[in-house]
Short mmCIF file of C-alpha atoms and ligand atoms in Angstrom, two decimals:
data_model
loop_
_atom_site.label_atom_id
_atom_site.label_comp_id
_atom_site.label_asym_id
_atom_site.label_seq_id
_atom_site.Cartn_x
_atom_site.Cartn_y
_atom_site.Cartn_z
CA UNK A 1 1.03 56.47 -10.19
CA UNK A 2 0.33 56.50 -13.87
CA UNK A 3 2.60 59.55 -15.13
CA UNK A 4 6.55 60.83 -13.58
CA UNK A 5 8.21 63.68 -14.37
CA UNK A 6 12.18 63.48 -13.48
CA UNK A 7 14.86 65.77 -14.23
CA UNK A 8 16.30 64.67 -17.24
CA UNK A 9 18.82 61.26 -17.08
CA UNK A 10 22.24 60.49 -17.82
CA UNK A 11 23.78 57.52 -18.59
CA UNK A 12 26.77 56.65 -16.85
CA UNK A 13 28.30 54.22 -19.03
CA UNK A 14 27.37 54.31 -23.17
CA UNK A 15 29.47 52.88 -26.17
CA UNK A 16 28.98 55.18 -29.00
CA UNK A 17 31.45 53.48 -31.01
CA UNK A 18 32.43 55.63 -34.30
CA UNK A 19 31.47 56.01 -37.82
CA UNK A 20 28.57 55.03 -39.51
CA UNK A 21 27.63 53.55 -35.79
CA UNK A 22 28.04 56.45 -34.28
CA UNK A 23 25.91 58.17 -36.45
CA UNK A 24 23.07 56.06 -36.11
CA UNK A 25 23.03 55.15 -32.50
CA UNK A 26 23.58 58.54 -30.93
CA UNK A 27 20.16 59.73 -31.61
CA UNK A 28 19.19 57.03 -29.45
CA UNK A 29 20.71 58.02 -26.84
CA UNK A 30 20.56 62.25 -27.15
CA UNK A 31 16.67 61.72 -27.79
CA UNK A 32 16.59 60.86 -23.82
CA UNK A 33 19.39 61.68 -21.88
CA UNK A 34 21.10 64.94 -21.34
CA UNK A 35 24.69 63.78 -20.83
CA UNK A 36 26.79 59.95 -21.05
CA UNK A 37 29.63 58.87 -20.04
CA UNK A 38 31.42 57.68 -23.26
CA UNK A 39 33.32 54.56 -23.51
CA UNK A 40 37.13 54.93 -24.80
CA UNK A 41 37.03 51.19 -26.52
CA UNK A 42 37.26 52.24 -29.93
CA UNK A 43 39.44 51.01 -32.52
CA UNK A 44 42.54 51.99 -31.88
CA UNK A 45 41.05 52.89 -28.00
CA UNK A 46 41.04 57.07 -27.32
CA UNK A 47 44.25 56.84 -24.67
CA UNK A 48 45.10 60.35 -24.21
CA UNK A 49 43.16 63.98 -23.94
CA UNK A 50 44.14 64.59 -27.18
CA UNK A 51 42.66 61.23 -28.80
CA UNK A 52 39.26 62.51 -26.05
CA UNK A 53 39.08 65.83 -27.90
CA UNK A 54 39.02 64.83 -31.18
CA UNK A 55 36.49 61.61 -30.35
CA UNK A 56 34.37 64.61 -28.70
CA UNK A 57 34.24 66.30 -32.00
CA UNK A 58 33.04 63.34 -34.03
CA UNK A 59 30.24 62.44 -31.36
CA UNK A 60 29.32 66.66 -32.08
CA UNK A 61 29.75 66.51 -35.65
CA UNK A 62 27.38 63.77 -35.44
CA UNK A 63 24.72 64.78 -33.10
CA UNK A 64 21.83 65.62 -35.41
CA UNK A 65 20.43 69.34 -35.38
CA UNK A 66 18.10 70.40 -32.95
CA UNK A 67 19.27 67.84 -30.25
CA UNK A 68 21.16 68.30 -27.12
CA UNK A 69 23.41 66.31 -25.78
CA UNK A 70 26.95 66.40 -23.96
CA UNK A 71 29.74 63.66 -23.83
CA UNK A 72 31.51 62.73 -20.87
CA UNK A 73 34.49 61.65 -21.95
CA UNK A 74 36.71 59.05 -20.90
CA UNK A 75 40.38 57.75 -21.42
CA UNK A 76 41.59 54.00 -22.00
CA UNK A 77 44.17 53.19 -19.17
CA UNK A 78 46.56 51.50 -20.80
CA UNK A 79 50.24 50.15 -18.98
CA UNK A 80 51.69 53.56 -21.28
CA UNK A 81 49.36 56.18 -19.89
CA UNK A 82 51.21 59.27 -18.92
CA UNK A 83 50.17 60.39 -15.17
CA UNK A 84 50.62 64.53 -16.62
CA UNK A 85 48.20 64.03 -19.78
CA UNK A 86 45.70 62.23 -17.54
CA UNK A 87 45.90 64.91 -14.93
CA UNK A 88 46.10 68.04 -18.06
CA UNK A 89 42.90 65.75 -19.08
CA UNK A 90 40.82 66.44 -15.80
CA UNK A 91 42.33 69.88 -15.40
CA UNK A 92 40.36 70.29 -19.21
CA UNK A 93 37.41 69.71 -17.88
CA UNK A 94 36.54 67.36 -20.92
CA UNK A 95 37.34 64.03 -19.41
CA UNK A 96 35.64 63.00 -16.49
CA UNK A 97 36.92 59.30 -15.94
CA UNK A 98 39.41 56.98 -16.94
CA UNK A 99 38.51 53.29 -17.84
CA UNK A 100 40.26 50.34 -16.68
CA UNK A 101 39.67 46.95 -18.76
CA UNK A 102 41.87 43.98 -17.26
CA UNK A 103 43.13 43.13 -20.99
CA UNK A 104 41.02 40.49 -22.64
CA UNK A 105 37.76 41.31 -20.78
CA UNK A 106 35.46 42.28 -23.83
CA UNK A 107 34.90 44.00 -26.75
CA UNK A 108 38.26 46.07 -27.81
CA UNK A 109 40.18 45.45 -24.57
CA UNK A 110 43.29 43.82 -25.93
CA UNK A 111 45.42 46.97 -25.03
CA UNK A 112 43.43 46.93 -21.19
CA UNK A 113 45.90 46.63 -18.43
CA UNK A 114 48.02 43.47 -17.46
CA UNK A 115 49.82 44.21 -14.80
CA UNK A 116 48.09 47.31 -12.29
CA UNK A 117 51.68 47.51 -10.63
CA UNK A 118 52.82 49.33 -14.48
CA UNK A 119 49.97 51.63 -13.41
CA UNK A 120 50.10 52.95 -10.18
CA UNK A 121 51.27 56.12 -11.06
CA UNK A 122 48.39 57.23 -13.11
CA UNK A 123 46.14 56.11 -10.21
CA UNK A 124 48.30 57.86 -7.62
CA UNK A 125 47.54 60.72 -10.24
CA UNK A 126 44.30 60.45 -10.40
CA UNK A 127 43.68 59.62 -6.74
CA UNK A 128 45.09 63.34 -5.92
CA UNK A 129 43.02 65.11 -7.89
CA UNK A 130 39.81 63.00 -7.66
CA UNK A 131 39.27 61.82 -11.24
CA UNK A 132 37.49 58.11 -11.00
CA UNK A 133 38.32 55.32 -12.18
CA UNK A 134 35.62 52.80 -14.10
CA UNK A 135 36.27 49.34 -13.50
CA UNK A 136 35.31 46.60 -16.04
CA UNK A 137 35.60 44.62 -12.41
CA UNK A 138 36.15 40.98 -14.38
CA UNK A 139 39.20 39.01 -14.20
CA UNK A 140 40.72 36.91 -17.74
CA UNK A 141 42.25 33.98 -16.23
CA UNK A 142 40.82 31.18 -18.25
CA UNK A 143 40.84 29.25 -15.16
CA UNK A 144 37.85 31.07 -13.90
CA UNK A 145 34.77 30.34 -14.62
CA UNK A 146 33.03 33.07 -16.72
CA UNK A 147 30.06 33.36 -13.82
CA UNK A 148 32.35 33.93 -11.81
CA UNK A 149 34.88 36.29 -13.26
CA UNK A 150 33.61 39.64 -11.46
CA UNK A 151 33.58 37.90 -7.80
CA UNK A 152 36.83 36.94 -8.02
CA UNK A 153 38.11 39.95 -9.30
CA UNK A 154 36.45 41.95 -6.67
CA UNK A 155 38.18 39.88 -4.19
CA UNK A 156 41.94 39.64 -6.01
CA UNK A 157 42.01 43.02 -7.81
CA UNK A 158 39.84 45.86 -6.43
CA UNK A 159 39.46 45.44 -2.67
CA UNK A 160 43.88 45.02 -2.71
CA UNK A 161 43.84 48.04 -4.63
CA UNK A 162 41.44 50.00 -2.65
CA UNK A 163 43.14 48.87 0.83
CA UNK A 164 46.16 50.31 -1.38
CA UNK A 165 44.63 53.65 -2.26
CA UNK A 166 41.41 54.07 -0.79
CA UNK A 167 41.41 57.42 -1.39
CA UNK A 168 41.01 56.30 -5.48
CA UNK A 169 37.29 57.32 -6.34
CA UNK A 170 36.09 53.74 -8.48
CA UNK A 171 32.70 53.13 -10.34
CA UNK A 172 32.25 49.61 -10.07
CA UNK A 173 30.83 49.25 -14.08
CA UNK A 174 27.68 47.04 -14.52
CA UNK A 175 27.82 44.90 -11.41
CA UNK A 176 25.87 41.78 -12.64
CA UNK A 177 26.42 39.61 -9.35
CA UNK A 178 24.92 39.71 -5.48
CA UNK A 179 28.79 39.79 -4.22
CA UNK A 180 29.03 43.16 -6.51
CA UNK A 181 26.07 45.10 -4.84
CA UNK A 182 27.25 43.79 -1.19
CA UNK A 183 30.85 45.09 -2.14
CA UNK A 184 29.59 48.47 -3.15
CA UNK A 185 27.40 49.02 -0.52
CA UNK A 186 29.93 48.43 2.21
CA UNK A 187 32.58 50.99 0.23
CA UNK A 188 32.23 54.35 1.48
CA UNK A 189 31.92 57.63 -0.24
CA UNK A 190 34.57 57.27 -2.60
CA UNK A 191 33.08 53.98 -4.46
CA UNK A 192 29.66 53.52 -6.53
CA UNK A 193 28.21 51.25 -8.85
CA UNK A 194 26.64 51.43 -12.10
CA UNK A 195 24.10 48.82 -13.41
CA UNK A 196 22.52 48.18 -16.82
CA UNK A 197 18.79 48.10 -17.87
CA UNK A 198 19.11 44.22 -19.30
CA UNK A 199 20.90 42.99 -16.31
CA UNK A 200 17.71 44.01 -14.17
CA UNK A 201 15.48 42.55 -16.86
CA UNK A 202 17.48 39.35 -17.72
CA UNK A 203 19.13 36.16 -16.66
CA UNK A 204 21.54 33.28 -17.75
CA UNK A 205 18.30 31.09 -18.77
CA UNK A 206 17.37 33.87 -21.38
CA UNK A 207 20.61 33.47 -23.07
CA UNK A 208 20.57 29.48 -23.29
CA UNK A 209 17.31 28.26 -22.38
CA UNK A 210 15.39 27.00 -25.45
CA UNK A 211 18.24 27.92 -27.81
CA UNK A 212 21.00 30.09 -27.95
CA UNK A 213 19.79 33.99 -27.68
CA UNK A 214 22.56 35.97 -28.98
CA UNK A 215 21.35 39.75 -28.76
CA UNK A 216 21.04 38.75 -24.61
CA UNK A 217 24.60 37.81 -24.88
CA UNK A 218 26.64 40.24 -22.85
CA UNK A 219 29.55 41.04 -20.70
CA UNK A 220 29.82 40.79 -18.11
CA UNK A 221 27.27 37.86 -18.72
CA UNK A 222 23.75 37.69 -17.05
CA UNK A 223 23.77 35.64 -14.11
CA UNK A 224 21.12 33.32 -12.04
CA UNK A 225 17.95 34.72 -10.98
CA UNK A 226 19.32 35.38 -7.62
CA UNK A 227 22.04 38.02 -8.88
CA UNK A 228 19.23 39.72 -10.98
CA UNK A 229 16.86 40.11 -7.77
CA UNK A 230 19.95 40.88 -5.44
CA UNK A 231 20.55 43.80 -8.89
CA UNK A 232 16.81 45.13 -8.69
CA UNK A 233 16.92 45.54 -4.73
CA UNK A 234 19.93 47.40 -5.29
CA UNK A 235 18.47 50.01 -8.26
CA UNK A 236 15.08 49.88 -6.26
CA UNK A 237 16.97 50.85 -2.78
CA UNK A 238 17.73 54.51 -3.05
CA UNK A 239 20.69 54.10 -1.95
CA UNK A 240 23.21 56.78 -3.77
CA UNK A 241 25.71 54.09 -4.22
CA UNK A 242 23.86 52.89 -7.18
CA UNK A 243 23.15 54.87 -10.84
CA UNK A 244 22.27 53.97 -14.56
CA UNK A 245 25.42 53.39 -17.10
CA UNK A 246 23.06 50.84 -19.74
CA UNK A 247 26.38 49.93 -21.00
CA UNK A 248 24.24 50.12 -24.46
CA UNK A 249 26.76 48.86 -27.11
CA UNK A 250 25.99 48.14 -30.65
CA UNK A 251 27.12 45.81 -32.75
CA UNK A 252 25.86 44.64 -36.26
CA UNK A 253 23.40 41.94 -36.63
CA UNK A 254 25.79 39.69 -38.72
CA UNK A 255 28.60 40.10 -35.64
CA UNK A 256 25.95 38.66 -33.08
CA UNK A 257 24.48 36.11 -34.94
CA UNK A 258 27.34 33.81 -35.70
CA UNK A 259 29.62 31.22 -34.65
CA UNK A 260 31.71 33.49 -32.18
CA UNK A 261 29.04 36.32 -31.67
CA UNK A 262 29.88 39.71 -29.98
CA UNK A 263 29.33 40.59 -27.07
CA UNK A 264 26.63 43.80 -26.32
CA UNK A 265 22.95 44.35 -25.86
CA UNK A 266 21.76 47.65 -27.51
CA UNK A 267 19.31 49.26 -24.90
CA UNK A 268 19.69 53.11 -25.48
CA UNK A 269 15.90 53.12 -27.65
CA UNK A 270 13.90 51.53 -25.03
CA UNK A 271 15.74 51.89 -21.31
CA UNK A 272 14.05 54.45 -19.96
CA UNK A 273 10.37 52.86 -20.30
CA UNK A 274 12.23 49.30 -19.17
CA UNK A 275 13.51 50.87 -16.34
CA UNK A 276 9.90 52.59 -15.44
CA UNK A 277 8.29 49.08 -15.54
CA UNK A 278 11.18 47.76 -13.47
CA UNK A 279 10.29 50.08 -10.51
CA UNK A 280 6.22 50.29 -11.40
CA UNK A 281 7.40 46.10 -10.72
CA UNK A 282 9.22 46.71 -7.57
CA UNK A 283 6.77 49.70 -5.91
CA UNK A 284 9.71 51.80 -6.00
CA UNK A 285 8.64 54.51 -8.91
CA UNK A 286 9.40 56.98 -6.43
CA UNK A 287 13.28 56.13 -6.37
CA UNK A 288 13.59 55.88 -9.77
CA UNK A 289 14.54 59.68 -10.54
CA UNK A 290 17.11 58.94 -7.81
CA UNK A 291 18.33 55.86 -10.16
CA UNK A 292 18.79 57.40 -13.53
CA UNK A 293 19.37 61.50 -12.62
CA UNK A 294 20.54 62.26 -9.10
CA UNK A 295 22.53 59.27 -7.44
CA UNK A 296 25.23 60.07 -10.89
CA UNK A 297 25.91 63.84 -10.96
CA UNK A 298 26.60 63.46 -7.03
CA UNK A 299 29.44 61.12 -7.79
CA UNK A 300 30.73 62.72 -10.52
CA UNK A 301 30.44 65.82 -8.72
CA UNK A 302 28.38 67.54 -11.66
CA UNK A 303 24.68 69.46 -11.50
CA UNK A 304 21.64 67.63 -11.95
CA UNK A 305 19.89 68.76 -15.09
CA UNK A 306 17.56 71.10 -14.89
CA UNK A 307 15.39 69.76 -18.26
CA UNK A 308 12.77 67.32 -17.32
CA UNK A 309 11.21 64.58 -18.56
CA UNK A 310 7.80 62.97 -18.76
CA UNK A 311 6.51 59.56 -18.56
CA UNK A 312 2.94 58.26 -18.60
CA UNK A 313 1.74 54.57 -18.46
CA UNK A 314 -0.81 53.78 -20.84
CA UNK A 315 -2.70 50.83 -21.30
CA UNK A 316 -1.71 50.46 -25.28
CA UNK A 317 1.94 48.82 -25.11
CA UNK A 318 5.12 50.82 -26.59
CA UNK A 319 6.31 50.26 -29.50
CA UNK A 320 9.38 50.43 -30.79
CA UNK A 321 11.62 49.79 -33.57
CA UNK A 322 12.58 45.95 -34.39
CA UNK A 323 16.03 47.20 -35.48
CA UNK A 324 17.79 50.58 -36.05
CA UNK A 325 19.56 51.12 -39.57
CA UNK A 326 23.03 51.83 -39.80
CA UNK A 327 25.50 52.00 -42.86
CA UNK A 328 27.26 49.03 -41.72
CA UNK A 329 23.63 46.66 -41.18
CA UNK A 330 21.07 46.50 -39.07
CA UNK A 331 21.26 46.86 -35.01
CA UNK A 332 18.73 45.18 -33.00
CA UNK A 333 16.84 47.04 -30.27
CA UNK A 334 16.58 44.80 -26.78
CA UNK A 335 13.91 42.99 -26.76
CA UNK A 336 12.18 42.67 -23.24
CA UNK A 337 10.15 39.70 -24.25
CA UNK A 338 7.34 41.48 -22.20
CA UNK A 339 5.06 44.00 -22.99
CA UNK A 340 5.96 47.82 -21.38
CA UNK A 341 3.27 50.49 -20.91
CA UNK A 342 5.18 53.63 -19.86
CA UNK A 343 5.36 55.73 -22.33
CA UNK A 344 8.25 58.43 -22.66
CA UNK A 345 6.76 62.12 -23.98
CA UNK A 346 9.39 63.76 -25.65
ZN1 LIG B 401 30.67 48.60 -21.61
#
């Protein structure tokens, strides 16, 4: 097969962050995909639908002319999240999930939940009127090992909670880990899991093999070789239980390459051809529209889009940009380290 034409993607899990960032990643993303689900981990995090409204505005205002694109927007669970703006939120049609970070995970999660007991309303909430709930499915007891921070909090924080309510509609977010795609497979309808481009391209040796690699320095964190196959089995299956959400987040050059570097690989540029070389790889082009347009709008119980879009392998390599310019510095693009040959046509 040397060309695909699939309706066009979403991504089900995108940090546009705000600002200056905002302005210059979003093209990145609207230049491909039709629709994302936004990330509520902004500084200070968008908590109610009021906070979602006016973050939807900026991401408009900001969306050059002549593009399309439309944000999915999410709230911040936090331990003071009222069960009746959560609920008003759905009912607005605007917000379409609500984000649970254990506080501590990553990037911005410092007002993430502590103690899930302080939330059980909201989920009771939310459980009633089928809103779902994205899981940043790692636990932040320093005791535990970072490798193996989303196993054990599959086993001590989600499966107790979905014996609890199983009823609650969860997207487990960027699975990175074998134990992650066995979990979501066995789950029913009412669970799914999203996984990122660079966890199906990368593992832990590409972060600290031959010197520290900070732009492949992520969380959760890339894994042994045998999580990444176990990953690409799972995206290659076509089983609905899996979808796209790159979990693209930016971050300035200077905040990666330091002593305590953030935590992010920016993929929203080059993911679609990545992913098209991932299942060229794996024999499975054939499942990839299932991937990156369909397997999504079922869960989230939203059409598939009727736009399309093309892509043709060619034997000259893409190319793309090193870095992207923003106000604030440069952003680097994710860098394979291989070269790709499908080309998208916009
Ligand atoms: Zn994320």
């Amino acid at each position: 097969m040397q060309s695909l034409t699939l309706p066009r993607p979403d991504d089900w899990h995108l940090h546009l962050r705000d600002g200056a960032m905002l302005r210059a990643v979003l093209p990145e993303t609207a230049r491909h995909f039709a629709r994302a689900i936004v990330m509520p981990n902004l500084v200070p995090p968008v908590v109610t639908l009021d906070d979602a409204r006016a973050y939807r505005r900026r991401i408009m205002d900001a969306l050059p002319a002549g593009m399309e694109f439309e944000p999915l927007m999410t709230l911040y669970l936090t331990e003071g999240t009222d069960p009746a703006d959560v609920a008003a939120a759905a009912a607005s049609g605007l917000v379409k999930a609500v984000k649970f970070y254990p506080a501590g995970a990553t990037t911005n999660s410092h007002a993430g939940v502590r103690d899930l007991r302080k939330v059980m309303p909201v989920l009771e909430k939310m459980a009633e009127i089928g809103l779902p709930l994205c899981t940043h499915g790692e636990v932040t007891d320093p005791e535990v090992d970072i490798f193996d921070r989303e196993a054990v909090f599959i086993d001590t924080v989600l499966a107790p909670l979905r014996r609890r309510m199983p009823e609650l509609r969860v997207v487990m977010e960027h699975i990175t880990t074998e134990e992650g795609v066995a979990y979501a497979a066995e789950g029913g309808d009412t669970l799914a899991a999203t996984i990122t481009t660079h966890h199906l391209i990368i593992n832990r040796n590409h972060i600290l093999a031959g010197g520290i690699k900070p732009h492949y320095y992520c969380l959760p964190v890339a894994k042994r070789e045998k999580h990444r196959l176990a990953l690409c089995k799972a995206a290659t299956s076509g089983s609905p239980r899996y979808f796209l959400g790159t979990d693209s987040a930016p971050h300035v050059d200077a905040l990666k390459e330091q002593a305590c570097g953030c935590a992010g690989c920016f993929t929203a540029t080059n993911t679609l051809s990545l992913l098209a070389h991932v299942f060229d790889a794996a024999g499975a082009l054939d499942r990839l529209a299932g991937f990156v347009s369909l397997h999504g709008p079922a869960f989230y119980r939203l059409p598939v889009n009727t736009a399309t879009i093309r892509l043709e392998k060619r034997d000259d390599p893409c190319v793309w940009p090193e870095k992207i310019a923003c106000d604030s510095g440069p952003v680097t693009v994710f860098n394979p380290g291989f070269p790709v040959h499908w080309h998208v046509e916009c």
